[in-house]
Amino acid sequence: MKYQTLSLLFLMSLLGCDSSTTTVEDVSDKVEVDSSVRPEKVKSPPEFLDPVYRPVIVNMENLQAGSSSSTRFSPQKTSANTTVTHGATLGTGQPDESVKVTWTYLKTDEQGDHYHFEKTKIDKSSQQKMMSKEIQYTGKKQLIFEDDFQRTWISPAPVEKAEPDRN
């Protein structure tokens, strides 16, 4: 018994226990404990929204020759680490020179649908000049690139009417 008392006193001195320490029985009488369980709100990773504005048309206009190239597409929500790139090429009116425009749908948020566009000018000497631009598309005709030869737009595609069944 003497050995146990000495051990207890030794532990109390190590732990800093003194006469002002409240025992467990005393705490339960003085403190109200809220025993209800409240689940914590865990922030989940943001989910990407489906594209709001679809289908759309990307139109490349050759200002000097009067020709154009239009591509109609419907952007789709992609899975993680996946991108889908679209593209079109149009001559500039100069011999052996063309412009390639590619675009990728990135995401949709409160500001609109986000796209990344790249324009590459290719000439006969194989020199490439590249420009890139990220836009927020809000469903209205929007100018992407413009120079002395070409203009590139994104705009809403006209809604196609379904033909009635003829049965």
Coordinates of C-alpha atoms in Angstrom, one line a residue:
M1 CA 0.0 0.0 0.0
K2 CA 2.9 2.3 0.9
Y3 CA 4.4 1.6 -2.5
Q4 CA 1.1 2.5 -4.3
T5 CA 0.8 5.7 -2.4
L6 CA 4.3 6.8 -3.2
S7 CA 3.8 5.9 -6.9
L8 CA 0.6 7.9 -7.0
L9 CA 2.3 11.0 -5.4
F10 CA 5.2 10.6 -7.9
L11 CA 2.8 10.6 -10.8
M12 CA 0.9 13.6 -9.5
S13 CA 4.1 15.6 -9.2
L14 CA 5.1 14.6 -12.7
L15 CA 1.7 15.6 -14.1
G16 CA 1.4 18.7 -12.1
C17 CA -1.6 17.5 -10.1
D18 CA -2.2 19.5 -7.0
S19 CA -5.1 20.1 -4.5
S20 CA -6.8 22.6 -6.9
T21 CA -7.3 19.8 -9.5
T22 CA -11.0 19.0 -9.9
T23 CA -11.9 15.3 -10.0
V24 CA -14.1 13.9 -12.7
E25 CA -17.1 13.6 -10.3
D26 CA -16.9 17.3 -9.5
V27 CA -16.8 18.3 -13.2
S28 CA -20.0 16.5 -14.1
D29 CA -21.9 18.5 -11.4
K30 CA -20.6 21.9 -12.6
V31 CA -20.6 21.8 -16.4
E32 CA -23.5 21.1 -18.7
V33 CA -22.4 19.0 -21.6
D34 CA -24.2 19.2 -24.9
S35 CA -24.6 15.6 -25.8
S36 CA -26.3 16.2 -29.2
V37 CA -24.2 15.3 -32.2
R38 CA -23.8 17.8 -34.9
P39 CA -22.5 16.5 -38.2
E40 CA -19.8 18.7 -39.7
K41 CA -20.4 20.1 -43.1
V42 CA -17.6 18.7 -45.3
K43 CA -16.8 20.7 -48.4
S44 CA -17.0 18.5 -51.4
P45 CA -14.9 19.3 -54.4
P46 CA -16.8 21.6 -56.8
E47 CA -18.7 19.8 -59.4
F48 CA -18.6 21.3 -62.9
L49 CA -21.9 22.4 -64.3
D50 CA -23.1 21.3 -67.8
P51 CA -22.4 23.9 -70.5
V52 CA -25.2 26.4 -70.5
Y53 CA -24.9 27.7 -74.1
R54 CA -25.1 24.9 -76.7
P55 CA -24.9 24.3 -79.5
V56 CA -22.6 27.0 -80.6
I57 CA -20.9 28.0 -83.9
V58 CA -17.3 29.1 -84.3
N59 CA -17.0 31.1 -87.5
M60 CA -13.8 32.1 -89.3
E61 CA -14.3 34.9 -91.9
N62 CA -11.7 35.7 -94.5
L63 CA -12.1 39.5 -94.9
Q64 CA -10.3 39.8 -98.3
A65 CA -11.6 36.7 -100.1
G66 CA -15.1 36.8 -98.6
S67 CA -14.9 33.1 -97.7
S68 CA -15.7 31.6 -94.4
S69 CA -15.6 28.4 -92.4
S70 CA -18.2 27.6 -89.7
T71 CA -18.1 24.7 -87.2
R72 CA -21.2 23.8 -85.2
F73 CA -20.7 21.8 -82.0
S74 CA -22.2 21.1 -78.6
P75 CA -19.7 21.3 -75.8
Q76 CA -19.9 18.5 -73.3
K77 CA -18.9 18.2 -69.7
T78 CA -15.8 16.0 -69.6
S79 CA -14.4 13.8 -67.0
A80 CA -11.3 14.6 -65.0
N81 CA -8.1 14.9 -67.0
T82 CA -9.9 14.8 -70.3
T83 CA -10.1 17.5 -73.0
V84 CA -11.8 17.6 -76.4
T85 CA -10.2 20.0 -78.9
H86 CA -12.0 21.2 -82.0
G87 CA -10.4 23.0 -84.9
A88 CA -10.8 24.6 -88.3
T89 CA -8.3 25.9 -91.0
L90 CA -8.9 28.7 -93.5
G91 CA -6.6 30.3 -96.1
T92 CA -5.6 34.0 -95.6
G93 CA -5.8 34.9 -99.3
Q94 CA -2.0 34.9 -99.5
P95 CA -0.3 32.0 -101.4
D96 CA 0.8 29.1 -99.2
E97 CA -0.5 30.7 -96.1
S98 CA -3.3 29.5 -93.8
V99 CA -4.6 30.0 -90.3
K100 CA -5.7 27.2 -88.0
V101 CA -7.9 28.0 -85.0
T102 CA -8.4 25.4 -82.3
W103 CA -10.7 25.6 -79.2
T104 CA -11.4 23.6 -76.1
Y105 CA -14.3 23.8 -73.7
L106 CA -12.9 24.2 -70.2
K107 CA -15.8 24.5 -67.7
T108 CA -19.0 26.3 -66.8
D109 CA -19.5 28.5 -63.7
E110 CA -21.6 31.5 -62.7
Q111 CA -20.0 33.7 -65.3
G112 CA -20.7 31.4 -68.3
D113 CA -19.0 28.7 -70.4
H114 CA -15.2 29.0 -70.5
Y115 CA -13.2 28.2 -73.6
H116 CA -9.5 28.3 -74.6
F117 CA -8.8 29.4 -78.2
E118 CA -5.5 29.2 -80.1
K119 CA -4.8 30.7 -83.5
T120 CA -1.8 29.5 -85.5
K121 CA -0.7 31.3 -88.7
I122 CA 1.3 29.0 -91.0
D123 CA 3.2 30.2 -94.0
K124 CA 5.3 28.6 -96.7
S125 CA 8.5 29.0 -94.7
S126 CA 6.9 26.8 -92.0
Q127 CA 7.1 29.7 -89.5
Q128 CA 4.3 29.6 -87.1
K129 CA 2.9 32.5 -85.1
M130 CA 0.6 31.6 -82.3
M131 CA -1.9 33.5 -80.2
S132 CA -4.0 32.2 -77.4
K133 CA -7.0 33.5 -75.6
E134 CA -9.4 32.3 -72.9
I135 CA -12.9 33.6 -72.9
Q136 CA -16.1 33.5 -70.9
Y137 CA -19.0 32.8 -73.3
T138 CA -22.4 34.2 -72.3
G139 CA -24.6 33.1 -75.2
K140 CA -24.1 36.2 -77.4
K141 CA -22.0 36.7 -80.5
Q142 CA -18.4 37.3 -79.3
L143 CA -15.3 38.2 -81.3
I144 CA -12.3 36.0 -80.5
F145 CA -9.5 37.0 -82.9
E146 CA -9.3 39.8 -85.6
D147 CA -6.5 40.9 -87.8
D148 CA -6.2 42.4 -91.3
F149 CA -7.2 39.2 -93.0
Q150 CA -9.6 37.3 -90.7
R151 CA -12.1 37.5 -88.0
T152 CA -13.1 34.6 -85.6
W153 CA -16.4 34.6 -83.8
I154 CA -18.3 32.3 -81.4
S155 CA -22.1 32.6 -81.5
P156 CA -25.2 30.7 -80.6
A157 CA -26.2 28.1 -83.2
P158 CA -29.7 28.4 -84.7
V159 CA -32.1 25.9 -83.2
E160 CA -32.9 23.1 -85.6
K161 CA -36.6 22.3 -85.9
A162 CA -37.4 18.6 -85.7
E163 CA -39.5 17.3 -88.6
P164 CA -42.9 15.8 -87.6
D165 CA -43.3 12.1 -87.9
R166 CA -45.1 11.1 -91.0
N167 CA -46.7 7.8 -89.9

